[in-house]
Amino acid sequence: MANHKSSIKRIRQDKKKALHNKYYAKTMRNAVRKLRATSDKAEAVKLYPSVQKLLDKLVKTNIIHKNKAANLKSGVALYINKLA
């Protein structure tokens, strides 16, 4: 257990931040999953900008790495292009 006031506060802040990051990471995974589950190209094209925007926001706030976001966007774009 931490002894200093500042370390106790830091632990409290870290828990809150971890919960916040976990929520947004899960939201991102669900959005990507939802887009990949669609078999209609028009629907997928409509969803793509919102997923792209979400990924960019998470990169900006350091929740995910920029290369991970790039890989996800690239993979989703390939999936959309392969849809008939």
CSV table of N, CA and C in Angstrom, one decimal:
chain,number,residue,atom,x,y,z
A,1,MET,N,0.8,-1.2,0.0
A,1,MET,CA,0.0,0.0,0.0
A,1,MET,C,0.9,1.2,0.0
A,2,ALA,N,0.5,2.2,-0.8
A,2,ALA,CA,1.3,3.5,-0.9
A,2,ALA,C,1.2,4.3,0.5
A,3,ASN,N,2.3,4.9,0.8
A,3,ASN,CA,2.3,5.7,2.0
A,3,ASN,C,2.2,7.2,1.8
A,4,HIS,N,2.5,7.7,0.7
A,4,HIS,CA,2.5,9.1,0.4
A,4,HIS,C,1.2,9.6,-0.2
A,5,LYS,N,0.7,10.8,0.2
A,5,LYS,CA,-0.5,11.3,-0.3
A,5,LYS,C,-0.5,11.3,-1.9
A,6,SER,N,0.6,11.8,-2.4
A,6,SER,CA,0.7,11.9,-3.9
A,6,SER,C,0.6,10.5,-4.6
A,7,SER,N,1.2,9.5,-4.0
A,7,SER,CA,1.2,8.2,-4.6
A,7,SER,C,-0.2,7.6,-4.5
A,8,ILE,N,-0.9,7.9,-3.4
A,8,ILE,CA,-2.3,7.4,-3.2
A,8,ILE,C,-3.2,8.1,-4.3
A,9,LYS,N,-3.0,9.4,-4.5
A,9,LYS,CA,-3.8,10.1,-5.5
A,9,LYS,C,-3.4,9.6,-6.9
A,10,ARG,N,-2.2,9.3,-7.2
A,10,ARG,CA,-1.7,8.8,-8.5
A,10,ARG,C,-2.4,7.4,-8.8
A,11,ILE,N,-2.5,6.6,-7.8
A,11,ILE,CA,-3.1,5.3,-7.9
A,11,ILE,C,-4.6,5.5,-8.3
A,12,ARG,N,-5.2,6.4,-7.6
A,12,ARG,CA,-6.7,6.7,-7.8
A,12,ARG,C,-6.9,7.2,-9.2
A,13,GLN,N,-6.0,8.1,-9.7
A,13,GLN,CA,-6.1,8.7,-11.0
A,13,GLN,C,-5.9,7.6,-12.1
A,14,ASP,N,-4.9,6.7,-11.8
A,14,ASP,CA,-4.5,5.7,-12.8
A,14,ASP,C,-5.7,4.7,-13.0
A,15,LYS,N,-6.4,4.4,-11.9
A,15,LYS,CA,-7.6,3.5,-12.0
A,15,LYS,C,-8.7,4.1,-12.9
A,16,LYS,N,-8.9,5.4,-12.6
A,16,LYS,CA,-9.9,6.1,-13.4
A,16,LYS,C,-9.6,6.2,-14.9
A,17,LYS,N,-8.3,6.5,-15.1
A,17,LYS,CA,-7.8,6.7,-16.5
A,17,LYS,C,-7.9,5.3,-17.2
A,18,ALA,N,-7.5,4.2,-16.5
A,18,ALA,CA,-7.5,2.9,-17.1
A,18,ALA,C,-8.9,2.5,-17.5
A,19,LEU,N,-9.9,2.8,-16.6
A,19,LEU,CA,-11.3,2.5,-16.9
A,19,LEU,C,-11.8,3.3,-18.1
A,20,HIS,N,-11.4,4.6,-18.2
A,20,HIS,CA,-11.7,5.4,-19.4
A,20,HIS,C,-11.1,4.8,-20.7
A,21,ASN,N,-9.8,4.5,-20.6
A,21,ASN,CA,-9.2,3.9,-21.8
A,21,ASN,C,-9.8,2.6,-22.2
A,22,LYS,N,-10.1,1.8,-21.3
A,22,LYS,CA,-10.7,0.5,-21.5
A,22,LYS,C,-12.1,0.6,-22.2
A,23,TYR,N,-12.9,1.6,-21.8
A,23,TYR,CA,-14.2,1.9,-22.4
A,23,TYR,C,-14.0,2.2,-23.9
A,24,TYR,N,-13.1,3.2,-24.2
A,24,TYR,CA,-12.9,3.6,-25.5
A,24,TYR,C,-12.3,2.6,-26.4
A,25,ALA,N,-11.4,1.8,-25.9
A,25,ALA,CA,-10.7,0.7,-26.6
A,25,ALA,C,-11.8,-0.4,-27.0
A,26,LYS,N,-12.7,-0.7,-26.1
A,26,LYS,CA,-13.8,-1.6,-26.3
A,26,LYS,C,-14.7,-1.1,-27.4
A,27,THR,N,-15.1,0.2,-27.3
A,27,THR,CA,-15.9,0.9,-28.2
A,27,THR,C,-15.4,0.8,-29.6
A,28,MET,N,-14.0,1.0,-29.7
A,28,MET,CA,-13.3,0.9,-31.0
A,28,MET,C,-13.4,-0.5,-31.6
A,29,ARG,N,-13.1,-1.5,-30.7
A,29,ARG,CA,-13.2,-2.9,-31.2
A,29,ARG,C,-14.6,-3.3,-31.7
A,30,ASN,N,-15.6,-2.8,-31.0
A,30,ASN,CA,-17.0,-3.1,-31.4
A,30,ASN,C,-17.3,-2.4,-32.7
A,31,ALA,N,-16.9,-1.2,-32.9
A,31,ALA,CA,-17.1,-0.5,-34.1
A,31,ALA,C,-16.5,-1.2,-35.3
A,32,VAL,N,-15.2,-1.7,-35.2
A,32,VAL,CA,-14.5,-2.4,-36.2
A,32,VAL,C,-15.2,-3.7,-36.5
A,33,ARG,N,-15.6,-4.4,-35.4
A,33,ARG,CA,-16.3,-5.7,-35.5
A,33,ARG,C,-17.6,-5.5,-36.3
A,34,LYS,N,-18.4,-4.4,-36.0
A,34,LYS,CA,-19.7,-4.2,-36.6
A,34,LYS,C,-19.5,-3.9,-38.1
A,35,LEU,N,-18.4,-3.2,-38.4
A,35,LEU,CA,-18.2,-2.9,-39.8
A,35,LEU,C,-17.8,-4.1,-40.6
A,36,ARG,N,-17.0,-5.0,-40.0
A,36,ARG,CA,-16.5,-6.2,-40.6
A,36,ARG,C,-17.7,-7.2,-40.8
A,37,ALA,N,-18.7,-7.1,-39.9
A,37,ALA,CA,-19.8,-8.0,-39.9
A,37,ALA,C,-20.8,-7.7,-41.1
A,38,THR,N,-20.8,-6.4,-41.6
A,38,THR,CA,-21.7,-6.1,-42.6
A,38,THR,C,-21.3,-6.7,-43.9
A,39,SER,N,-22.3,-7.2,-44.7
A,39,SER,CA,-22.0,-7.7,-46.0
A,39,SER,C,-22.5,-6.8,-47.1
A,40,ASP,N,-23.1,-5.7,-46.7
A,40,ASP,CA,-23.6,-4.8,-47.7
A,40,ASP,C,-22.6,-3.7,-47.9
A,41,LYS,N,-22.1,-3.5,-49.1
A,41,LYS,CA,-21.0,-2.5,-49.4
A,41,LYS,C,-21.5,-1.1,-49.1
A,42,ALA,N,-22.7,-0.7,-49.5
A,42,ALA,CA,-23.2,0.6,-49.2
A,42,ALA,C,-23.2,1.0,-47.7
A,43,GLU,N,-23.6,0.0,-46.9
A,43,GLU,CA,-23.7,0.2,-45.5
A,43,GLU,C,-22.2,0.3,-44.9
A,44,ALA,N,-21.3,-0.5,-45.4
A,44,ALA,CA,-19.9,-0.5,-44.9
A,44,ALA,C,-19.3,0.8,-45.3
A,45,VAL,N,-19.5,1.3,-46.5
A,45,VAL,CA,-19.0,2.6,-46.9
A,45,VAL,C,-19.5,3.7,-46.0
A,46,LYS,N,-20.8,3.6,-45.6
A,46,LYS,CA,-21.4,4.6,-44.8
A,46,LYS,C,-20.8,4.6,-43.4
A,47,LEU,N,-20.4,3.4,-42.9
A,47,LEU,CA,-19.9,3.3,-41.5
A,47,LEU,C,-18.4,3.6,-41.5
A,48,TYR,N,-17.7,3.5,-42.6
A,48,TYR,CA,-16.2,3.6,-42.6
A,48,TYR,C,-15.7,5.0,-42.0
A,49,PRO,N,-16.3,6.1,-42.5
A,49,PRO,CA,-15.8,7.4,-41.9
A,49,PRO,C,-15.9,7.5,-40.4
A,50,SER,N,-17.0,7.0,-39.8
A,50,SER,CA,-17.1,7.1,-38.4
A,50,SER,C,-16.1,6.2,-37.7
A,51,VAL,N,-15.8,5.1,-38.2
A,51,VAL,CA,-14.8,4.2,-37.6
A,51,VAL,C,-13.4,4.9,-37.7
A,52,GLN,N,-13.1,5.4,-38.9
A,52,GLN,CA,-11.9,6.1,-39.2
A,52,GLN,C,-11.7,7.3,-38.2
A,53,LYS,N,-12.8,8.0,-38.0
A,53,LYS,CA,-12.7,9.2,-37.1
A,53,LYS,C,-12.4,8.7,-35.6
A,54,LEU,N,-13.1,7.6,-35.2
A,54,LEU,CA,-12.9,7.1,-33.9
A,54,LEU,C,-11.5,6.6,-33.7
A,55,LEU,N,-10.9,5.9,-34.7
A,55,LEU,CA,-9.5,5.5,-34.6
A,55,LEU,C,-8.6,6.7,-34.5
A,56,ASP,N,-8.8,7.7,-35.3
A,56,ASP,CA,-7.9,8.9,-35.2
A,56,ASP,C,-8.0,9.6,-33.9
A,57,LYS,N,-9.2,9.6,-33.3
A,57,LYS,CA,-9.3,10.3,-32.0
A,57,LYS,C,-8.6,9.5,-30.9
A,58,LEU,N,-8.6,8.1,-31.0
A,58,LEU,CA,-7.9,7.3,-30.0
A,58,LEU,C,-6.4,7.4,-30.1
A,59,VAL,N,-5.9,7.6,-31.3
A,59,VAL,CA,-4.5,7.8,-31.5
A,59,VAL,C,-4.1,9.2,-30.9
A,60,LYS,N,-4.9,10.2,-31.2
A,60,LYS,CA,-4.6,11.5,-30.7
A,60,LYS,C,-4.5,11.5,-29.2
A,61,THR,N,-5.4,10.7,-28.5
A,61,THR,CA,-5.4,10.7,-27.0
A,61,THR,C,-4.5,9.6,-26.4
A,62,ASN,N,-3.7,9.0,-27.3
A,62,ASN,CA,-2.7,7.9,-26.9
A,62,ASN,C,-3.4,6.7,-26.3
A,63,ILE,N,-4.6,6.3,-26.7
A,63,ILE,CA,-5.2,5.1,-26.2
A,63,ILE,C,-4.7,3.9,-27.0
A,64,ILE,N,-4.5,4.1,-28.3
A,64,ILE,CA,-3.9,3.1,-29.2
A,64,ILE,C,-2.8,3.7,-30.0
A,65,HIS,N,-1.9,2.9,-30.5
A,65,HIS,CA,-0.7,3.4,-31.2
A,65,HIS,C,-1.2,3.7,-32.6
A,66,LYS,N,-0.5,4.7,-33.2
A,66,LYS,CA,-0.8,5.2,-34.6
A,66,LYS,C,-0.7,4.1,-35.6
A,67,ASN,N,0.3,3.2,-35.4
A,67,ASN,CA,0.4,2.1,-36.4
A,67,ASN,C,-0.7,1.1,-36.3
A,68,LYS,N,-1.2,0.8,-35.1
A,68,LYS,CA,-2.3,-0.1,-34.9
A,68,LYS,C,-3.6,0.5,-35.6
A,69,ALA,N,-3.8,1.8,-35.5
A,69,ALA,CA,-4.9,2.5,-36.1
A,69,ALA,C,-4.8,2.4,-37.7
A,70,ALA,N,-3.5,2.6,-38.1
A,70,ALA,CA,-3.3,2.5,-39.6
A,70,ALA,C,-3.6,1.1,-40.1
A,71,ASN,N,-3.1,0.1,-39.3
A,71,ASN,CA,-3.4,-1.3,-39.7
A,71,ASN,C,-4.9,-1.6,-39.8
A,72,LEU,N,-5.6,-1.1,-38.8
A,72,LEU,CA,-7.0,-1.4,-38.7
A,72,LEU,C,-7.8,-0.7,-39.9
A,73,LYS,N,-7.4,0.6,-40.1
A,73,LYS,CA,-8.0,1.3,-41.2
A,73,LYS,C,-7.7,0.6,-42.5
A,74,SER,N,-6.5,0.2,-42.7
A,74,SER,CA,-6.1,-0.4,-44.0
A,74,SER,C,-6.9,-1.8,-44.1
A,75,GLY,N,-7.0,-2.5,-43.1
A,75,GLY,CA,-7.7,-3.8,-43.2
A,75,GLY,C,-9.1,-3.7,-43.5
A,76,VAL,N,-9.7,-2.7,-42.8
A,76,VAL,CA,-11.2,-2.4,-43.0
A,76,VAL,C,-11.4,-1.9,-44.5
A,77,ALA,N,-10.5,-1.1,-45.0
A,77,ALA,CA,-10.6,-0.5,-46.3
A,77,ALA,C,-10.5,-1.7,-47.3
A,78,LEU,N,-9.6,-2.6,-47.1
A,78,LEU,CA,-9.4,-3.8,-48.0
A,78,LEU,C,-10.7,-4.6,-48.0
A,79,TYR,N,-11.3,-4.8,-46.8
A,79,TYR,CA,-12.5,-5.6,-46.6
A,79,TYR,C,-13.6,-4.9,-47.4
A,80,ILE,N,-13.8,-3.6,-47.3
A,80,ILE,CA,-14.8,-2.9,-48.0
A,80,ILE,C,-14.6,-3.0,-49.5
A,81,ASN,N,-13.4,-2.9,-50.0
A,81,ASN,CA,-13.1,-3.0,-51.4
A,81,ASN,C,-13.4,-4.4,-52.0
A,82,LYS,N,-13.3,-5.4,-51.2
A,82,LYS,CA,-13.6,-6.8,-51.6
A,82,LYS,C,-15.1,-7.1,-51.7
A,83,LEU,N,-15.9,-6.3,-51.0
A,83,LEU,CA,-17.3,-6.5,-51.0
A,83,LEU,C,-17.9,-6.3,-52.4
A,84,ALA,N,-18.8,-7.1,-52.8
A,84,ALA,CA,-19.4,-7.0,-54.1
A,84,ALA,C,-20.6,-6.0,-54.1
